[in-house]
mmCIF file with all atom_site columns, C-alpha atoms in Angstrom:
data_model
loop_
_atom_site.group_PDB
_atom_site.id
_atom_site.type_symbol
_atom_site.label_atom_id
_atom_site.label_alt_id
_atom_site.label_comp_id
_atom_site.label_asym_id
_atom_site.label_entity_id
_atom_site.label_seq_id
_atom_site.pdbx_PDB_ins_code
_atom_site.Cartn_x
_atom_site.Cartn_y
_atom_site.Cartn_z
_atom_site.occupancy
_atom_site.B_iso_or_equiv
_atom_site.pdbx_formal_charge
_atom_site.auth_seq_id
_atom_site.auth_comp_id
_atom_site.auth_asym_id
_atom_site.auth_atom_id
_atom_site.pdbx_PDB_model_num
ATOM 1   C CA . UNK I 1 1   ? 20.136  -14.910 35.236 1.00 0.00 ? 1   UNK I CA 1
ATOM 2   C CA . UNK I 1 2   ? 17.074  -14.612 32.762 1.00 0.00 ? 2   UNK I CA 1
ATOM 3   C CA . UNK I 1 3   ? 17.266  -13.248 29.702 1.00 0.00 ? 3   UNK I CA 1
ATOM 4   C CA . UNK I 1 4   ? 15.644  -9.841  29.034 1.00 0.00 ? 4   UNK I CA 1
ATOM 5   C CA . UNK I 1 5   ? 12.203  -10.182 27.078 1.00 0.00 ? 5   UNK I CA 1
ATOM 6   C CA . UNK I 1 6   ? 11.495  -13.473 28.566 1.00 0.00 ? 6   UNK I CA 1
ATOM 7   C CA . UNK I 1 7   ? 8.509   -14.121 31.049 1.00 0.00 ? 7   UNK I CA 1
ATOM 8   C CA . UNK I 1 8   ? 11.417  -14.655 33.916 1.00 0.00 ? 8   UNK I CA 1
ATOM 9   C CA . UNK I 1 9   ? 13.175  -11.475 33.049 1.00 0.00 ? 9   UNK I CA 1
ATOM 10  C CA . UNK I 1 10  ? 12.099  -8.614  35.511 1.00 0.00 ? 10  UNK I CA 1
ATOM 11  C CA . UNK I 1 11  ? 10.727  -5.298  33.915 1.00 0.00 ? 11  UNK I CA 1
ATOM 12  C CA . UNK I 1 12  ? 13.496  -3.312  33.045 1.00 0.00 ? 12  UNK I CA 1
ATOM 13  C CA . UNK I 1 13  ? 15.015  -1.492  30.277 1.00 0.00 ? 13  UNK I CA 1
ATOM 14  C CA . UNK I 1 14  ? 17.718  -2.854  27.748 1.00 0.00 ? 14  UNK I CA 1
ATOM 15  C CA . UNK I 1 15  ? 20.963  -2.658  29.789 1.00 0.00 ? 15  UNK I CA 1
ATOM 16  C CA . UNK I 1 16  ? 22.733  -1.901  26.655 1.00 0.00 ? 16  UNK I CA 1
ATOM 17  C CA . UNK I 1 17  ? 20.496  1.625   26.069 1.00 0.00 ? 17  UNK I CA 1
ATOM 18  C CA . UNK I 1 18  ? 21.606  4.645   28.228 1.00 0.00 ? 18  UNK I CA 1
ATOM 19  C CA . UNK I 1 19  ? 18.688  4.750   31.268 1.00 0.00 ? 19  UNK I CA 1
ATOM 20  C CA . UNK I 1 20  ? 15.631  6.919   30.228 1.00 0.00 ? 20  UNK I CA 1
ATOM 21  C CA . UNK I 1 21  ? 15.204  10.328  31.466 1.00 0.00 ? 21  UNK I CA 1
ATOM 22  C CA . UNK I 1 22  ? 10.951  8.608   32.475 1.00 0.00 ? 22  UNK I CA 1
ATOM 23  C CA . UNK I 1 23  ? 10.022  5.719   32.664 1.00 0.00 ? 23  UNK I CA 1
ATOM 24  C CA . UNK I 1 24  ? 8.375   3.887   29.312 1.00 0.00 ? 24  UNK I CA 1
ATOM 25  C CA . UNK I 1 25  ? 5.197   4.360   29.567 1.00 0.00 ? 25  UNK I CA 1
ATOM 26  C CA . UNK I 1 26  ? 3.872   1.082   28.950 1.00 0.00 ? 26  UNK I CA 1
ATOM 27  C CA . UNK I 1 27  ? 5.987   -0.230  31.919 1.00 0.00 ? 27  UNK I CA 1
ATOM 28  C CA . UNK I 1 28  ? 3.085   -0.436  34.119 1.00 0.00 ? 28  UNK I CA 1
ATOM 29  C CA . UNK I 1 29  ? 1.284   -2.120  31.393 1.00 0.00 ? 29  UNK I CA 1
ATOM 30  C CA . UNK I 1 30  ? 4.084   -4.296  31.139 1.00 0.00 ? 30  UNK I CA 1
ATOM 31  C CA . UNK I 1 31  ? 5.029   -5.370  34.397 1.00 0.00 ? 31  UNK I CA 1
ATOM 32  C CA . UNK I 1 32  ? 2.059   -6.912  35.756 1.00 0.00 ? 32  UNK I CA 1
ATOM 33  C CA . UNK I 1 33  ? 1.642   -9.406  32.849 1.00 0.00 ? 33  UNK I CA 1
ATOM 34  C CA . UNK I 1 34  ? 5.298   -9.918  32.736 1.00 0.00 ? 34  UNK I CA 1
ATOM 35  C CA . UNK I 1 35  ? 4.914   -11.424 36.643 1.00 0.00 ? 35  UNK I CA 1
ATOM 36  C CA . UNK I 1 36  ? 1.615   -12.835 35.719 1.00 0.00 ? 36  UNK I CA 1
ATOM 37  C CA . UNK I 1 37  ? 3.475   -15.434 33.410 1.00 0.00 ? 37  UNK I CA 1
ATOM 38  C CA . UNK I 1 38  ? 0.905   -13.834 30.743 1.00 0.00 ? 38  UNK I CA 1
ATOM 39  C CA . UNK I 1 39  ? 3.254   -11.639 28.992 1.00 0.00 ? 39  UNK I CA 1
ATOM 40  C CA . UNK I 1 40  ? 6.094   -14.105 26.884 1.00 0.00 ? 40  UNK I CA 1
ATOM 41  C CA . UNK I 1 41  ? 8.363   -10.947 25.457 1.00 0.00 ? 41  UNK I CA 1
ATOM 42  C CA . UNK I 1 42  ? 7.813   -7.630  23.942 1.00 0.00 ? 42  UNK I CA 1
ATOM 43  C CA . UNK I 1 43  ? 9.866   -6.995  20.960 1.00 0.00 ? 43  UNK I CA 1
ATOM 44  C CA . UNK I 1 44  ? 10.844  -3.987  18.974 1.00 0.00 ? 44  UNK I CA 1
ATOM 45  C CA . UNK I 1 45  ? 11.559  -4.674  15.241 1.00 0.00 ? 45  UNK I CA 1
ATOM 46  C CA . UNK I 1 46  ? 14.309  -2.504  13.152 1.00 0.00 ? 46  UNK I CA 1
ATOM 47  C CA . UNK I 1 47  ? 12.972  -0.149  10.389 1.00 0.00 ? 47  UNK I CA 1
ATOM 48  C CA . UNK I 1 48  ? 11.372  -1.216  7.436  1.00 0.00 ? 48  UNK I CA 1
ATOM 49  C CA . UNK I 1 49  ? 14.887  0.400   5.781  1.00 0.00 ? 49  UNK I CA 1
ATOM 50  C CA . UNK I 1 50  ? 17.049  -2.493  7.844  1.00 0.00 ? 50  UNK I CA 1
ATOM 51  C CA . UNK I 1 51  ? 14.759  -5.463  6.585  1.00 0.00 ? 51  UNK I CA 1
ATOM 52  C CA . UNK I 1 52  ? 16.209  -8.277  3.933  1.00 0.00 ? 52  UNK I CA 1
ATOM 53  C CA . UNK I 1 53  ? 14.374  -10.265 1.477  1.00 0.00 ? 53  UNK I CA 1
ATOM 54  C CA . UNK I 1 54  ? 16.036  -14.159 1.553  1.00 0.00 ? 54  UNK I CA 1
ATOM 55  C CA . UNK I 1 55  ? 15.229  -16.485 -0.977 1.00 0.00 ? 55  UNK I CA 1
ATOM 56  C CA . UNK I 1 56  ? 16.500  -19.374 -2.107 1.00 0.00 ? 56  UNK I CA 1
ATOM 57  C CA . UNK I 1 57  ? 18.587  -19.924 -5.287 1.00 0.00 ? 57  UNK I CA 1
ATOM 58  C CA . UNK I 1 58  ? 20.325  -22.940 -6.476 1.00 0.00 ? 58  UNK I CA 1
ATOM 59  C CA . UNK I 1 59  ? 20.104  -24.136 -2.475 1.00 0.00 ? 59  UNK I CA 1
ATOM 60  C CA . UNK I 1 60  ? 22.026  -21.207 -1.402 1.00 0.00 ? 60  UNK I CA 1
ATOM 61  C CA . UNK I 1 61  ? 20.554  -17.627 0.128  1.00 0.00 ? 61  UNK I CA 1
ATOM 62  C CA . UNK I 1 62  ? 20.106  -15.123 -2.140 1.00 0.00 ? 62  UNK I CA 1
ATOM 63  C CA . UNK I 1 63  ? 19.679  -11.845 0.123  1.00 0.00 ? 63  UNK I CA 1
ATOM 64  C CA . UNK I 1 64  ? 18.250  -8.377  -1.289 1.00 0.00 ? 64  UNK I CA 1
ATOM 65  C CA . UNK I 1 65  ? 17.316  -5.138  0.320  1.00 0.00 ? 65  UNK I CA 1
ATOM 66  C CA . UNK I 1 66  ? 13.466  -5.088  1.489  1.00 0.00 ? 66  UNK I CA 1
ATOM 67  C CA . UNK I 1 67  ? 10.821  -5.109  1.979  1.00 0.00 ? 67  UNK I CA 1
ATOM 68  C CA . UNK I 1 68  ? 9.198   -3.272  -0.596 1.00 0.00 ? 68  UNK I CA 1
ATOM 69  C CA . UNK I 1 69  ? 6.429   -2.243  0.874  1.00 0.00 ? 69  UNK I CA 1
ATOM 70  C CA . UNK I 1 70  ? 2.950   -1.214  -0.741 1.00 0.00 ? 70  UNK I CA 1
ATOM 71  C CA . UNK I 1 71  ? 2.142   0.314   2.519  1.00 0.00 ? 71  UNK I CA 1
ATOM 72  C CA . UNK I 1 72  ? 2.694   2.974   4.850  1.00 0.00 ? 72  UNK I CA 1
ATOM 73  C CA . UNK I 1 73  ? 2.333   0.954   7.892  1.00 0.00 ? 73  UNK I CA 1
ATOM 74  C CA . UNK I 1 74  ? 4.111   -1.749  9.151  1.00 0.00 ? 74  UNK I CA 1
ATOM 75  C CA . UNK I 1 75  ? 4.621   -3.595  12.104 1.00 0.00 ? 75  UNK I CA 1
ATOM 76  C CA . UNK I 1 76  ? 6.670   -2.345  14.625 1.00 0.00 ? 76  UNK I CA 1
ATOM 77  C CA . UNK I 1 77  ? 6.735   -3.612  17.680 1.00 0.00 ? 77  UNK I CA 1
ATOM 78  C CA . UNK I 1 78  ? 4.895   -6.726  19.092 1.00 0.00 ? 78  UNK I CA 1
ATOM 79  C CA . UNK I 1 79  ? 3.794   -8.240  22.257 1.00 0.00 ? 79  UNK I CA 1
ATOM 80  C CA . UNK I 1 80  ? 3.730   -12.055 22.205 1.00 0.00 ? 80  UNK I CA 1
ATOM 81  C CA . UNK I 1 81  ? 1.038   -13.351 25.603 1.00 0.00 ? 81  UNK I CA 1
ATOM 82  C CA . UNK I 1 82  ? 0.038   -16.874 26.810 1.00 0.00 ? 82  UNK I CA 1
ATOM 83  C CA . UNK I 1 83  ? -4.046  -16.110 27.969 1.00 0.00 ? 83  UNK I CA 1
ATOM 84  C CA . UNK I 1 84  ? -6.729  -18.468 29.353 1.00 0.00 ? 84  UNK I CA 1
ATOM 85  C CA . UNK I 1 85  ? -9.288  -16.877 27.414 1.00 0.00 ? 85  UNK I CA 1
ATOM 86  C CA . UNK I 1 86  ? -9.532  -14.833 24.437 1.00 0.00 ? 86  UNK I CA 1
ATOM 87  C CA . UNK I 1 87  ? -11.610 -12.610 26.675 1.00 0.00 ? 87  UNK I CA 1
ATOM 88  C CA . UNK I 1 88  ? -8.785  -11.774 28.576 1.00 0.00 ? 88  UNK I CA 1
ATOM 89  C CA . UNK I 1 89  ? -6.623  -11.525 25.382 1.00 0.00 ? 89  UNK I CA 1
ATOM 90  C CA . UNK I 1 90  ? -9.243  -8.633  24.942 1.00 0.00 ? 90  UNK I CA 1
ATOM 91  C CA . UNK I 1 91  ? -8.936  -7.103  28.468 1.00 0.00 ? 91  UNK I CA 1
ATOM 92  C CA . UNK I 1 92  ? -5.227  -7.113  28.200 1.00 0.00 ? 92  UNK I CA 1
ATOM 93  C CA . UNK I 1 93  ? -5.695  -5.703  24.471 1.00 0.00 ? 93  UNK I CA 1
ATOM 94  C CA . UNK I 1 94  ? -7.803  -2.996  25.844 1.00 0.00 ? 94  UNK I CA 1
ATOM 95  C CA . UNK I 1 95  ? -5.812  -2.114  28.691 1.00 0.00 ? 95  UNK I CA 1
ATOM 96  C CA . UNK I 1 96  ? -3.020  -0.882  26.447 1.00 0.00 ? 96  UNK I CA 1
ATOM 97  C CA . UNK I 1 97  ? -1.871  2.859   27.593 1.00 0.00 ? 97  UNK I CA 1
ATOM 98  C CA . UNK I 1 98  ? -2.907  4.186   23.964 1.00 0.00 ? 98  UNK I CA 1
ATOM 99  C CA . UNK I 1 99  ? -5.790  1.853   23.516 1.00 0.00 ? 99  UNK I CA 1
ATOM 100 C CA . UNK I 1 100 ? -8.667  4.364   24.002 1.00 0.00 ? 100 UNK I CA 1
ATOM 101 C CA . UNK I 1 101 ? -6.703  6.489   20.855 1.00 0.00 ? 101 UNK I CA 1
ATOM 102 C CA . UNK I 1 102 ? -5.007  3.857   18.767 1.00 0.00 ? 102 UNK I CA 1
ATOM 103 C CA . UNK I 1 103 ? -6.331  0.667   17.900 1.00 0.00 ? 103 UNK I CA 1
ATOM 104 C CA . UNK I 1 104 ? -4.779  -2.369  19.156 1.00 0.00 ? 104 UNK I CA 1
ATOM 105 C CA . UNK I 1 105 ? -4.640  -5.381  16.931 1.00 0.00 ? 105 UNK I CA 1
ATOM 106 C CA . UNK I 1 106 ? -5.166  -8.769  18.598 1.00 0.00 ? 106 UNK I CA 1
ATOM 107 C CA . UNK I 1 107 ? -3.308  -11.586 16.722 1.00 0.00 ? 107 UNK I CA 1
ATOM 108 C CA . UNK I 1 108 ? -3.626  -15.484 17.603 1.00 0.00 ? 108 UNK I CA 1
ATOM 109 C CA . UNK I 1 109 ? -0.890  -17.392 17.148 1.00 0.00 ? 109 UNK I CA 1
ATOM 110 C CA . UNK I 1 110 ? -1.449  -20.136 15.014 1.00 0.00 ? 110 UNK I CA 1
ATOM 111 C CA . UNK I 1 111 ? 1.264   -23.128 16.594 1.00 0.00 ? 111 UNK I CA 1
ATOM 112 C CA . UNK I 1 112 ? 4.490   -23.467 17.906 1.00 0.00 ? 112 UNK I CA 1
ATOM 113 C CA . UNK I 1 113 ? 7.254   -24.982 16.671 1.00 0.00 ? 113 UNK I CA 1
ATOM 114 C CA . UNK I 1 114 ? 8.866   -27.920 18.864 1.00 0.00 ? 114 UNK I CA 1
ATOM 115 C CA . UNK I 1 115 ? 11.597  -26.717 21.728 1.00 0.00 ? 115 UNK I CA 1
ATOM 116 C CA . UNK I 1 116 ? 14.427  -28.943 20.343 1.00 0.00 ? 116 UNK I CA 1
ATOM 117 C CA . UNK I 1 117 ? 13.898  -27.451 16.542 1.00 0.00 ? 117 UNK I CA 1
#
């Protein structure tokens, strides 16, 4: 069976949530790049409350409370995509439910780390 979030994994909420009373609204955004092959995983990220700083001290972790943000944003959620094009990186960008309210921030991804790392 796939796992949830990958590009194999059929649209569907988290099995582990109680079902919604509506469906998300960005399903139908979702869904179509999810079959596509175009949409890798969407991923929600814990409050900026739950984070940890990890550094390194005498070769072992030393792990504090974080971040300490400067900000009043932060990252949230993400989308990660495989496009052709960064015109359709754009498209699919623009396409977002919210898009013609909120801005959408388009991020390339620099590399990829090998499979077997």
């Amino acid at each position: 069976m796939p796992v949830p979030g990958t590009a194999r994994a059929p649209c569907r909420w988290n099995p582990r949530r109680p079902p919604p009373s509506a469906p998300p609204p960005t399903c139908p955004w979702r869904c179509p790049r999810r079959e596509s092959g175009e949409l890798l995983g969407a991923y929600g990220l814990a409050d900026a409350a739950a984070a940890q700083l990890v550094r390194r001290e005498d070769g072992a972790p030393a792990v504090t409370d974080g971040p300490y943000l400067e900000t009043k944003e932060y990252i949230a959620s993400f989308y990660l995509l495989d496009c052709e094009s960064l015109e359709r990186a754009q498209q699919i960008a623009a396409d977002m439910p919210f898009a013609d309210v909120e801005p959408v921030e388009l991020w390339p991804v620099l590399h990829e780390s090998a499979a077997d790392m």
